[in-house]
CSV table of C-alpha atoms and ligand atoms in Angstrom, one decimal:
chain,number,residue,atom,x,y,z
A,1006,MET,CA,68.9,116.7,92.4
A,1007,GLY,CA,70.4,113.2,92.7
A,1008,ASP,CA,73.8,112.1,94.0
A,1009,THR,CA,75.4,112.2,90.6
A,1010,VAL,CA,78.0,114.1,88.8
A,1011,THR,CA,77.8,115.0,85.1
A,1012,PHE,CA,80.8,115.6,82.9
A,1013,THR,CA,80.3,117.3,79.6
A,1014,ASP,CA,83.1,117.4,77.0
A,1015,ASP,CA,82.5,120.8,75.4
A,1016,ARG,CA,84.7,119.8,72.5
A,1017,THR,CA,82.3,117.1,71.4
A,1018,GLY,CA,79.1,117.9,73.4
A,1019,LYS,CA,79.2,114.4,74.9
A,1020,SER,CA,78.0,114.0,78.5
A,1021,VAL,CA,78.5,111.2,81.0
A,1022,THR,CA,76.6,111.1,84.3
A,1023,VAL,CA,77.9,108.9,87.1
A,1024,PRO,CA,76.6,108.2,90.6
A,1025,VAL,CA,78.7,109.5,93.5
A,1026,GLU,CA,79.4,106.7,96.0
A,1027,ALA,CA,78.6,107.2,99.7
A,1028,ASP,CA,82.3,108.0,100.3
A,1029,ASN,CA,82.2,110.9,97.8
A,1030,THR,CA,84.0,108.9,95.1
A,1031,ILE,CA,83.4,108.5,91.4
A,1032,PRO,CA,85.0,106.0,89.1
A,1033,SER,CA,87.6,107.3,86.7
A,1034,SER,CA,86.0,105.0,84.1
A,1035,ALA,CA,83.5,107.8,83.7
A,1036,LEU,CA,86.1,110.0,82.1
A,1037,ARG,CA,87.2,107.1,79.8
A,1038,GLN,CA,83.7,106.9,78.6
A,1039,LEU,CA,83.9,110.5,77.6
A,1040,ASP,CA,87.2,110.2,75.9
A,1041,PRO,CA,89.6,107.2,76.4
A,1042,ASP,CA,92.6,109.5,76.1
A,1043,LEU,CA,91.4,112.2,78.6
A,1044,ARG,CA,93.8,112.3,81.7
A,1045,VAL,CA,93.4,113.8,85.1
A,1046,TYR,CA,96.6,115.6,86.1
A,1047,ASP,CA,96.9,114.9,89.9
A,1048,PRO,CA,100.6,114.6,90.7
A,1049,ALA,CA,100.3,114.3,94.5
A,1050,PHE,CA,97.0,112.4,94.5
A,1051,PHE,CA,95.0,115.3,95.9
A,1052,SER,CA,91.8,114.1,94.3
A,1053,THR,CA,92.7,110.5,93.5
A,1054,ALA,CA,91.6,107.5,95.6
A,1055,SER,CA,94.3,104.9,94.6
A,1056,CYS,CA,92.6,102.0,96.2
A,1057,THR,CA,89.7,100.9,98.4
A,1058,SER,CA,90.7,100.0,101.9
A,1059,ALA,CA,89.1,98.8,105.1
A,1060,VAL,CA,92.2,99.3,107.3
A,1061,THR,CA,92.3,102.8,108.6
A,1062,HIS,CA,89.9,105.7,108.6
A,1063,VAL,CA,91.1,109.3,108.9
A,1064,ASP,CA,88.7,112.2,109.0
A,1065,GLY,CA,91.0,115.2,108.9
A,1066,ASP,CA,88.3,117.8,109.5
A,1067,ALA,CA,86.9,116.1,112.6
A,1068,GLY,CA,90.4,115.0,113.9
A,1069,ILE,CA,89.4,111.3,113.8
A,1070,LEU,CA,91.8,108.3,113.4
A,1071,ARG,CA,90.4,104.8,113.6
A,1072,TYR,CA,92.1,101.4,112.9
A,1073,ARG,CA,89.5,98.9,111.6
A,1074,GLY,CA,86.8,101.1,113.2
A,1075,TYR,CA,88.4,101.4,116.6
A,1076,PRO,CA,89.2,105.0,117.8
A,1077,ILE,CA,92.9,105.5,118.2
A,1078,GLU,CA,92.3,106.9,121.7
A,1079,GLU,CA,90.8,103.6,122.9
A,1080,LEU,CA,93.5,101.5,121.3
A,1081,ALA,CA,96.3,103.7,122.8
A,1082,GLU,CA,94.7,103.5,126.2
A,1083,ARG,CA,93.7,99.8,126.3
A,1084,SER,CA,95.6,97.8,123.7
A,1085,ASP,CA,99.2,97.3,122.9
A,1086,TYR,CA,101.2,97.3,119.7
A,1087,LEU,CA,101.2,93.5,119.0
A,1088,GLU,CA,97.4,93.3,119.5
A,1089,VAL,CA,97.0,96.4,117.2
A,1090,ALA,CA,99.2,94.8,114.6
A,1091,LEU,CA,97.0,91.7,114.5
A,1092,LEU,CA,93.9,93.9,114.4
A,1093,LEU,CA,95.3,95.8,111.4
A,1094,LEU,CA,96.3,92.6,109.6
A,1095,THR,CA,93.1,90.6,110.2
A,1096,GLY,CA,90.4,93.2,110.7
A,1097,GLU,CA,89.3,92.0,114.1
A,1098,LEU,CA,90.6,92.1,117.7
A,1099,PRO,CA,91.8,88.5,118.5
A,1100,GLY,CA,90.4,86.3,121.2
A,1101,ALA,CA,92.6,85.3,124.1
A,1102,GLU,CA,94.0,82.1,122.5
A,1103,ALA,CA,94.7,83.7,119.1
A,1104,LEU,CA,96.4,86.6,120.8
A,1105,GLN,CA,98.6,84.4,122.9
A,1106,ARG,CA,99.5,82.3,119.8
A,1107,TRP,CA,100.4,85.5,117.9
A,1108,ARG,CA,102.6,86.9,120.7
A,1109,GLN,CA,104.4,83.6,120.9
A,1110,GLU,CA,104.9,83.4,117.1
A,1111,ILE,CA,106.4,86.9,117.1
A,1112,THR,CA,108.6,86.2,120.1
A,1113,VAL,CA,110.2,83.1,118.6
A,1114,HIS,CA,111.0,84.9,115.4
A,1115,THR,CA,113.0,87.8,116.8
A,1116,TYR,CA,116.4,86.2,116.0
A,1117,VAL,CA,118.1,86.9,112.7
A,1118,HIS,CA,120.3,84.6,110.7
A,1119,GLU,CA,124.0,85.1,111.7
A,1120,ASN,CA,124.8,86.1,108.2
A,1121,VAL,CA,122.3,89.0,108.5
A,1122,LYS,CA,124.4,90.1,111.4
A,1123,HIS,CA,127.6,89.8,109.3
A,1124,PHE,CA,125.9,91.7,106.5
A,1125,MET,CA,125.1,94.6,108.8
A,1126,GLN,CA,128.7,94.6,110.1
A,1127,GLN,CA,130.0,95.4,106.6
A,1128,PHE,CA,128.4,98.9,106.6
A,1129,HIS,CA,130.7,102.0,106.8
A,1130,HIS,CA,131.4,102.9,110.4
A,1131,ASP,CA,129.2,106.0,110.3
A,1132,ALA,CA,126.3,104.5,108.3
A,1133,HIS,CA,123.0,106.0,109.1
A,1134,PRO,CA,120.8,103.4,111.0
A,1135,MET,CA,117.9,104.1,108.7
A,1136,GLY,CA,120.0,103.4,105.6
A,1137,MET,CA,121.1,100.2,107.3
A,1138,LEU,CA,117.6,99.2,108.1
A,1139,VAL,CA,116.3,99.8,104.5
A,1140,SER,CA,119.1,97.7,103.0
A,1141,THR,CA,118.9,94.9,105.5
A,1142,VAL,CA,115.2,94.5,105.2
A,1143,ALA,CA,115.7,94.2,101.4
A,1144,ALA,CA,118.5,91.7,102.0
A,1145,LEU,CA,116.1,89.5,104.0
A,1146,SER,CA,114.4,88.5,100.8
A,1147,THR,CA,117.5,86.6,99.9
A,1148,PHE,CA,117.4,84.7,103.2
A,1149,TYR,CA,113.8,83.6,102.7
A,1150,PRO,CA,113.3,82.8,99.0
A,1151,ASP,CA,110.0,81.1,99.8
A,1152,ALA,CA,108.6,84.6,100.4
A,1153,LYS,CA,108.1,84.9,96.7
A,1154,ASP,CA,105.1,82.6,97.0
A,1155,ILE,CA,102.9,85.5,97.9
A,1156,PHE,CA,99.6,83.8,97.2
A,1157,ASP,CA,100.2,80.9,99.6
A,1158,GLU,CA,98.5,82.1,102.8
A,1159,ASP,CA,100.7,80.1,105.2
A,1160,VAL,CA,103.9,81.4,103.5
A,1161,ARG,CA,102.6,84.9,103.6
A,1162,HIS,CA,101.8,84.7,107.2
A,1163,LYS,CA,105.3,83.4,108.0
A,1164,GLN,CA,106.9,86.4,106.3
A,1165,ILE,CA,104.6,88.8,108.1
A,1166,VAL,CA,105.6,87.3,111.5
A,1167,ARG,CA,109.2,87.4,110.5
A,1168,LEU,CA,109.1,91.0,109.5
A,1169,ILE,CA,107.2,92.3,112.6
A,1170,ALA,CA,109.4,90.1,114.9
A,1171,LYS,CA,112.8,91.0,113.3
A,1172,MET,CA,112.3,94.8,112.8
A,1173,PRO,CA,113.2,95.7,116.4
A,1174,THR,CA,116.2,93.4,116.2
A,1175,LEU,CA,117.5,95.0,113.0
A,1176,ALA,CA,116.7,98.5,114.3
A,1177,ALA,CA,118.7,97.9,117.5
A,1178,PHE,CA,121.6,96.2,115.6
A,1179,ALA,CA,121.7,99.3,113.3
A,1180,HIS,CA,122.0,101.6,116.4
A,1181,ARG,CA,124.6,99.4,118.1
A,1182,TYR,CA,126.7,99.3,115.0
A,1183,SER,CA,126.6,103.1,114.5
A,1184,VAL,CA,127.9,103.6,118.1
A,1185,GLY,CA,130.5,100.8,118.0
A,1186,MET,CA,128.7,98.6,120.6
A,1187,PRO,CA,128.4,94.8,120.3
A,1188,PHE,CA,125.0,93.5,119.2
A,1189,VAL,CA,122.6,92.4,121.9
A,1190,TYR,CA,120.6,89.3,121.0
A,1191,PRO,CA,116.9,89.2,121.6
A,1192,ASP,CA,115.7,88.1,125.1
A,1193,ASN,CA,112.5,86.1,124.4
A,1194,SER,CA,111.4,86.3,128.0
A,1195,LEU,CA,110.6,90.0,127.4
A,1196,ASP,CA,107.7,91.6,125.7
A,1197,TYR,CA,108.0,93.4,122.3
A,1198,THR,CA,109.0,96.9,123.4
A,1199,THR,CA,111.0,95.8,126.5
A,1200,ASN,CA,113.0,93.4,124.4
A,1201,PHE,CA,113.7,96.2,121.9
A,1202,LEU,CA,114.9,98.5,124.8
A,1203,SER,CA,117.1,95.7,126.1
A,1204,MET,CA,118.7,95.2,122.6
A,1205,MET,CA,119.2,99.0,122.5
A,1206,TRP,CA,120.7,99.7,125.9
A,1207,LYS,CA,122.0,96.5,127.6
A,1208,VAL,CA,125.7,96.7,128.4
A,1209,ALA,CA,127.2,94.2,130.9
A,1210,GLU,CA,124.2,93.5,133.1
A,1211,PRO,CA,122.9,89.9,132.9
A,1212,ARG,CA,119.4,91.2,132.1
A,1213,TYR,CA,118.3,94.7,131.1
A,1214,ASP,CA,115.1,95.7,132.9
A,1215,ALA,CA,113.6,98.7,131.2
A,1216,HIS,CA,111.4,101.0,133.3
A,1217,PRO,CA,107.9,99.8,132.8
A,1218,VAL,CA,106.6,103.4,132.2
A,1219,LEU,CA,109.2,103.8,129.4
A,1220,SER,CA,108.3,100.4,127.9
A,1221,ARG,CA,104.6,101.3,127.9
A,1222,ALA,CA,105.3,104.8,126.5
A,1223,LEU,CA,107.2,103.3,123.6
A,1224,ASP,CA,104.4,100.8,123.1
A,1225,VAL,CA,101.8,103.6,123.0
A,1226,LEU,CA,104.0,105.5,120.4
A,1227,PHE,CA,104.1,102.2,118.4
A,1228,VAL,CA,100.3,102.0,118.5
A,1229,LEU,CA,100.0,105.6,117.3
A,1230,HIS,CA,102.4,105.0,114.4
A,1231,ALA,CA,101.2,101.6,113.3
A,1232,ASP,CA,99.2,102.9,110.3
A,1233,HIS,CA,97.9,106.1,108.7
A,1234,GLU,CA,96.2,104.9,105.5
A,1235,GLN,CA,97.6,106.0,102.1
A,1236,ASN,CA,100.6,108.0,103.0
A,1237,CYS,CA,103.8,108.1,100.9
A,1238,SER,CA,105.4,104.9,102.3
A,1239,THR,CA,102.2,102.9,102.3
A,1240,THR,CA,101.7,104.0,98.7
A,1241,ALA,CA,105.2,102.8,97.9
A,1242,MET,CA,104.4,99.5,99.6
A,1243,ARG,CA,101.3,99.1,97.5
A,1244,THR,CA,103.0,100.1,94.3
A,1245,VAL,CA,105.8,97.7,94.7
A,1246,GLY,CA,103.4,95.1,96.0
A,1247,SER,CA,101.2,95.5,92.9
A,1248,ALA,CA,104.1,94.1,90.9
A,1249,HIS,CA,103.9,91.0,93.1
A,1250,ALA,CA,107.4,91.6,94.6
A,1251,ASP,CA,108.1,89.6,97.8
A,1252,PRO,CA,107.1,91.4,101.1
A,1253,TYR,CA,110.7,92.1,102.1
A,1254,SER,CA,111.4,94.0,98.9
A,1255,ALA,CA,108.1,95.9,99.2
A,1256,THR,CA,108.7,96.7,102.9
A,1257,ALA,CA,112.2,97.9,102.0
A,1258,ALA,CA,110.7,100.3,99.4
A,1259,ALA,CA,108.2,101.6,101.9
A,1260,ALA,CA,110.9,102.1,104.5
A,1261,ALA,CA,113.0,104.0,101.9
A,1262,ALA,CA,110.0,106.3,101.3
A,1263,LEU,CA,109.7,106.9,105.1
A,1264,TYR,CA,113.4,107.8,105.2
A,1265,GLY,CA,112.6,111.0,103.3
A,1266,PRO,CA,112.6,114.2,105.5
A,1267,ARG,CA,109.2,115.2,104.2
A,1268,HIS,CA,107.7,112.0,105.6
A,1269,GLY,CA,109.4,110.2,108.5
A,1270,GLY,CA,112.0,112.8,109.3
A,1271,ALA,CA,109.8,115.7,110.6
A,1272,ASN,CA,110.3,114.8,114.3
A,1273,GLU,CA,114.0,115.2,113.9
A,1274,ALA,CA,113.4,118.6,112.3
A,1275,VAL,CA,111.3,119.6,115.3
A,1276,ILE,CA,114.3,119.0,117.6
A,1277,HIS,CA,116.6,121.0,115.4
A,1278,MET,CA,114.0,123.8,115.4
A,1279,LEU,CA,113.6,123.8,119.2
A,1280,GLU,CA,117.4,123.7,119.7
A,1281,GLY,CA,117.7,126.7,117.4
A,1282,ILE,CA,115.0,128.6,119.4
A,1283,ALA,CA,116.8,127.5,122.6
A,1284,THR,CA,114.6,129.2,125.3
A,1285,PRO,CA,111.0,130.2,125.6
A,1286,ALA,CA,112.1,133.8,125.4
A,1287,GLY,CA,113.2,133.1,121.8
A,1288,VAL,CA,109.7,132.0,120.8
A,1289,PRO,CA,108.0,135.3,119.8
A,1290,ALA,CA,110.9,136.2,117.4
A,1291,PHE,CA,110.8,132.8,115.9
A,1292,ILE,CA,107.0,132.9,115.3
A,1293,GLU,CA,107.4,136.3,113.6
A,1294,ARG,CA,110.0,134.8,111.3
A,1295,VAL,CA,107.7,132.0,110.4
A,1296,LYS,CA,104.9,134.5,109.7
A,1297,ARG,CA,107.2,136.4,107.4
A,1298,GLY,CA,107.7,133.1,105.4
A,1299,GLU,CA,111.2,132.5,106.7
A,1300,GLY,CA,110.9,128.8,107.5
A,1301,ARG,CA,108.1,126.7,108.9
A,1302,LEU,CA,106.9,125.8,112.3
A,1303,MET,CA,107.9,122.1,112.2
A,1304,GLY,CA,105.5,119.7,113.8
A,1305,PHE,CA,102.6,121.9,112.9
A,1306,GLY,CA,100.2,121.4,110.1
A,1307,HIS,CA,99.1,118.3,108.2
A,1308,ARG,CA,97.9,117.5,104.7
A,1309,VAL,CA,94.9,115.7,106.1
A,1310,TYR,CA,94.3,116.9,109.7
A,1311,LYS,CA,92.8,120.4,109.6
A,1312,ASN,CA,92.0,120.1,113.2
A,1313,TYR,CA,94.1,118.9,116.1
A,1314,ASP,CA,95.9,115.6,115.1
A,1315,PRO,CA,94.4,113.1,117.6
A,1316,ARG,CA,97.7,111.4,118.0
A,1317,ALA,CA,99.3,114.7,119.2
A,1318,ARG,CA,96.9,114.8,122.2
A,1319,ILE,CA,97.8,111.3,123.3
A,1320,ILE,CA,101.5,111.9,122.8
A,1321,LYS,CA,101.4,115.0,125.0
A,1322,ARG,CA,100.1,112.9,127.8
A,1323,THR,CA,102.7,110.2,127.2
A,1324,ALA,CA,105.4,112.8,127.3
A,1325,ASP,CA,104.3,113.9,130.8
A,1326,GLU,CA,104.6,110.2,131.9
A,1327,VAL,CA,108.0,109.8,130.4
A,1328,PHE,CA,109.4,113.1,131.8
A,1329,ALA,CA,108.2,112.1,135.3
A,1330,VAL,CA,110.6,109.1,135.0
A,1331,VAL,CA,113.6,110.4,133.1
A,1332,GLY,CA,113.4,114.1,134.0
A,1333,SER,CA,112.0,116.8,131.7
A,1334,ASN,CA,113.5,117.5,128.4
A,1335,PRO,CA,114.8,121.1,128.6
A,1336,LEU,CA,113.3,121.7,125.1
A,1337,LEU,CA,109.8,120.9,126.5
A,1338,ASP,CA,109.4,124.4,127.8
A,1339,VAL,CA,110.3,125.8,124.4
A,1340,ALA,CA,107.8,123.5,122.8
A,1341,LEU,CA,105.0,124.4,125.2
A,1342,ALA,CA,105.6,128.1,124.7
A,1343,LEU,CA,105.7,127.6,121.0
A,1344,GLU,CA,102.4,125.8,121.0
A,1345,GLU,CA,100.7,128.4,123.2
A,1346,VAL,CA,101.9,131.3,121.1
A,1347,ALA,CA,101.0,129.6,117.8
A,1348,LEU,CA,97.5,128.5,118.9
A,1349,GLY,CA,96.7,132.0,120.0
A,1350,ASP,CA,97.9,133.6,116.7
A,1351,ASP,CA,95.5,134.1,113.8
A,1352,TYR,CA,98.2,133.2,111.2
A,1353,PHE,CA,98.1,129.6,112.4
A,1354,THR,CA,94.5,129.2,113.3
A,1355,GLU,CA,93.3,130.8,110.0
A,1356,ARG,CA,95.4,128.2,108.1
A,1357,GLN,CA,94.2,125.4,110.4
A,1358,LEU,CA,97.7,124.7,111.6
A,1359,TYR,CA,97.8,122.6,114.8
A,1360,PRO,CA,100.4,120.3,116.4
A,1361,ASN,CA,100.8,117.0,114.6
A,1362,VAL,CA,102.1,113.7,115.8
A,1363,ASP,CA,105.7,114.8,115.4
A,1364,PHE,CA,105.6,117.9,117.6
A,1365,TYR,CA,106.1,116.0,120.8
A,1366,SER,CA,107.3,112.5,119.7
A,1367,GLY,CA,110.9,113.6,119.1
A,1368,LEU,CA,111.0,115.2,122.6
A,1369,ILE,CA,110.0,111.8,124.1
A,1370,TYR,CA,112.5,109.8,122.1
A,1371,GLN,CA,115.2,112.3,123.0
A,1372,ALA,CA,114.4,112.1,126.7
A,1373,MET,CA,114.5,108.3,126.5
A,1374,GLY,CA,118.0,108.5,125.2
A,1375,PHE,CA,117.5,107.8,121.5
A,1376,PRO,CA,119.8,109.6,119.1
A,1377,LEU,CA,118.2,111.7,116.4
A,1378,GLU,CA,119.2,109.3,113.7
A,1379,MET,CA,117.1,106.6,115.3
A,1380,PHE,CA,113.8,108.7,115.1
A,1381,THR,CA,112.8,107.5,111.7
A,1382,VAL,CA,113.8,103.9,112.6
A,1383,LEU,CA,111.5,104.2,115.6
A,1384,PHE,CA,108.7,105.1,113.1
A,1385,ALA,CA,109.5,102.2,110.7
A,1386,ILE,CA,109.3,99.5,113.4
A,1387,PRO,CA,105.5,99.9,114.1
A,1388,ARG,CA,104.6,101.1,110.6
A,1389,THR,CA,105.6,97.7,109.4
A,1390,ALA,CA,102.3,96.3,110.6
A,1391,GLY,CA,100.4,98.9,108.6
A,1392,TRP,CA,102.4,98.4,105.5
A,1393,LEU,CA,101.8,94.6,105.7
A,1394,ALA,CA,98.1,95.1,106.4
A,1395,HIS,CA,97.8,97.1,103.2
A,1396,TRP,CA,99.9,94.6,101.3
A,1397,VAL,CA,97.6,91.8,102.3
A,1398,GLU,CA,94.6,93.8,101.4
A,1399,LEU,CA,96.1,94.7,98.0
A,1400,LEU,CA,96.8,91.0,97.2
A,1401,GLY,CA,93.1,90.2,97.9
A,1402,ASP,CA,91.7,93.1,95.9
A,1403,ARG,CA,90.5,92.0,92.4
A,1404,ASP,CA,90.3,95.6,91.3
A,1405,GLN,CA,94.1,96.1,91.8
A,1406,ARG,CA,96.3,95.6,88.8
A,1407,ILE,CA,99.9,96.6,88.5
A,1408,ALA,CA,100.2,100.3,89.5
A,1409,ARG,CA,100.9,102.2,86.4
A,1410,PRO,CA,100.1,105.9,86.4
A,1411,ARG,CA,99.8,107.9,83.2
A,1412,GLN,CA,101.9,111.0,82.6
A,1413,ARG,CA,101.7,114.3,80.8
A,1414,TYR,CA,104.4,114.0,78.2
A,1415,ILE,CA,106.1,117.4,77.7
A,1416,GLY,CA,109.3,116.3,76.0
A,1417,PRO,CA,110.3,116.8,72.3
A,1418,GLY,CA,108.4,115.3,69.4
A,1419,GLU,CA,110.1,112.7,67.2
A,1420,ARG,CA,113.7,113.6,66.1
A,1421,HIS,CA,116.4,111.6,64.5
A,1422,TYR,CA,119.8,110.4,65.7
A,1423,PRO,CA,122.5,112.9,64.7
A,1424,GLU,CA,126.2,112.0,64.1
A,1425,LEU,CA,128.5,113.1,66.9
A,1426,ALA,CA,129.9,116.0,64.7
A,1427,GLU,CA,126.4,117.4,64.0
A,1428,ARG,CA,125.4,117.8,67.6
A,1429,PRO,CA,125.1,121.2,69.2
A,1430,GLY,CA,127.0,122.0,72.3
A,1431,PRO,CA,130.5,121.1,73.5
B,2428,ACO,N1,104.5,126.6,109.5
B,2428,ACO,C1,104.1,127.7,109.0
B,2428,ACO,N2,103.2,127.8,108.0
B,2428,ACO,C2,102.7,126.7,107.5
B,2428,ACO,C3,103.0,125.4,108.0
B,2428,ACO,C4,103.9,125.4,109.1
B,2428,ACO,N3,104.3,124.2,109.7
B,2428,ACO,N4,102.4,124.4,107.3
B,2428,ACO,C5,101.7,125.1,106.4
B,2428,ACO,N5,101.8,126.4,106.5
B,2428,ACO,C6,101.2,127.5,105.7
B,2428,ACO,C7,101.7,127.5,104.3
B,2428,ACO,O1,102.8,128.5,104.2
B,2428,ACO,C8,100.5,128.0,103.5
B,2428,ACO,O2,100.3,129.3,103.8
B,2428,ACO,P1,99.8,130.3,102.6
B,2428,ACO,O3,98.4,129.8,102.3
B,2428,ACO,O4,99.8,131.7,103.1
B,2428,ACO,O5,100.7,130.1,101.4
B,2428,ACO,C9,99.3,127.2,104.2
B,2428,ACO,O6,99.8,127.0,105.6
B,2428,ACO,C10,99.0,125.9,103.6
B,2428,ACO,O7,100.2,125.1,103.6
B,2428,ACO,P2,100.5,123.9,102.5
B,2428,ACO,O8,102.0,123.7,102.4
B,2428,ACO,O9,99.7,124.1,101.3
B,2428,ACO,O10,99.9,122.7,103.3
B,2428,ACO,P3,100.2,121.1,102.9
B,2428,ACO,O11,98.9,120.4,103.3
B,2428,ACO,O12,100.7,120.9,101.5
B,2428,ACO,O13,101.4,120.7,103.9
B,2428,ACO,C11,102.6,119.8,105.7
B,2428,ACO,C12,101.3,119.9,105.0
B,2428,ACO,C13,103.7,119.4,104.6
B,2428,ACO,C14,102.6,118.8,106.8
B,2428,ACO,C15,103.0,121.3,106.2
B,2428,ACO,O14,102.0,121.7,107.1
B,2428,ACO,C16,104.4,121.3,106.8
B,2428,ACO,O15,105.4,121.5,106.1
B,2428,ACO,N6,104.5,121.1,108.2
B,2428,ACO,C17,105.7,121.1,108.9
B,2428,ACO,C18,106.4,119.8,108.7
B,2428,ACO,C19,105.8,118.7,109.5
B,2428,ACO,O16,105.5,118.8,110.7
B,2428,ACO,N7,105.6,117.5,108.9
B,2428,ACO,C20,105.0,116.3,109.6
B,2428,ACO,C21,103.7,116.0,109.1
B,2428,ACO,S1,103.0,114.6,110.0
B,2428,ACO,C22,103.8,113.2,109.3
B,2428,ACO,O17,104.1,113.2,108.2
B,2428,ACO,C23,103.9,112.0,110.2
C-alpha cells in the first residue's frame, strides 16, 4: 500500500490516483482530472490548504506552536517582539547588526503625518478604537501612494517598517481620542512596548516610565500574538493581497476581520463571562448551565488545539508577574476556579476543551488598565508582523493567483424581467 489516494467517479468509472505529500496534502488538480466541473464544498476551509507557507507551524494535537521552526516557549522567554517580527518576515533570526538596524528603522518611523492625526480627530466622540484603527490603517495608503509598487523590494520594506512602527501610535491615538485625552507623540528614546505604554498613559509628567515588568509582559503578549498561520484575518490579508492591493489596504482588511467577535474579540467575552459569574462560588452553577448548552465557556476550546494551547501556559505565568506588580485582578479567582472545575469535568475533557490564549490575556490587559474596547486593538498591533510576513510570502509564491473560490449556486434558473405591474408582492 503506497502513500497515494485514489478517487473513483462512480458516474463514469474513471479513477485518478495521486500521491499524498509528506504533509498529508493532495493537489485539487486530481479532482479536475476526474471532472473539471467537480467541486469540493468546504465553506470554512476544514479540509482545504489555501496556500503553502513556511512561516508558522501549529500542531493542534500536540499543542505545538513554532514561528519559523522556533518553539513559541523559547521565543517568549528569550526574544522580544521586534526580533520576532523580523524572524517572521525574513525567516531567520537576525545578527546583532541587522537587529540593531531594524530596531532603529522601526523607532524612527513611529511618528504619523499630522493629517493622520487630524483624520483621527474627525471620528465621532464615542468611536470604537478598533473601528478607528481599521479605517486609519486603510487611510495610510493615501499618504504613501508609492506603496502600490508592491514588487519593488525596497518600497515594500519601507511600508512594512511604517506599518509595524506606526501601529502602536495609531492604537494609542485611538484610545486617547475615545477618552478625550490629548494625543501623546512617540518618544523615540523608548523601546517598542514602553513607548506604546507612554503614548497610552502619559499625562503631565515629562517622561512616562512604564514599570519594566509590565513593559516586558506586554512584549511577551505581543510575541504570543504575532502570528497563528491561516486564521481568519491572515486569510483576509492573503485574499486582498492576492489582488495586488497595497499593504495598507490589505492590512486594514485583515484588521477588519480581527474586529469580529468570533476572532479577535473572545478575550473581551471572557471578561464579561467572569463578571457575570462574579465569585468562585458561582462557578459550579455556571458550568452546569454550559453543560446544558446554555452558553459557552469563553476562552476554552480551539478549532486547531485539541490539547492545551501552548500560549495559554505562558500567559498564565505572565499573569502572575503582572499581578505581583499591579495587584491581582479580582476576577482571577473566578478564572482559576473555573479552570479547575472544567479540567476535572468529563464534559470538557471528552470534547478536548482546554484554556486557549484568550482565557487569561483579558485579565492581564484589564489589570494593566486597558479598557475592554482596546483588547482587539492590542491583538492587532503584534499580528501586523504576521499579516505582513504572509503577504510577503504570498507575493513571492508562483502558485498563488488571485483568490477566487468557487460556489455552489442554489439560486433560481434563468427568468425574464417582468413589468412592474406583473410582479408578485406589494
Ligand atoms: N464551551 C462549552 N462547550 C464547547 C465550547 C466551549 N467553549 N467549545 C466547544 N464546545 C463544545 C460544543 O458545544 C460541541 O459539543 P457537542 O459535540 O456536544 O455539540 C463540541 O465542543 C465541539 O465544538 P465546535 O463548536 O464544533 O468546535 P469548533 O472547533 O468549531 O469551535 C471555538 C472552536 C469556536 C474556539 C469554540 O471552542 C468556542 O466557541 N470557544 C469559545 C470562544 C473562544 O474562546 N474563542 C477564542 C478562540 S482563540 C482565538 O481565536 C484567538
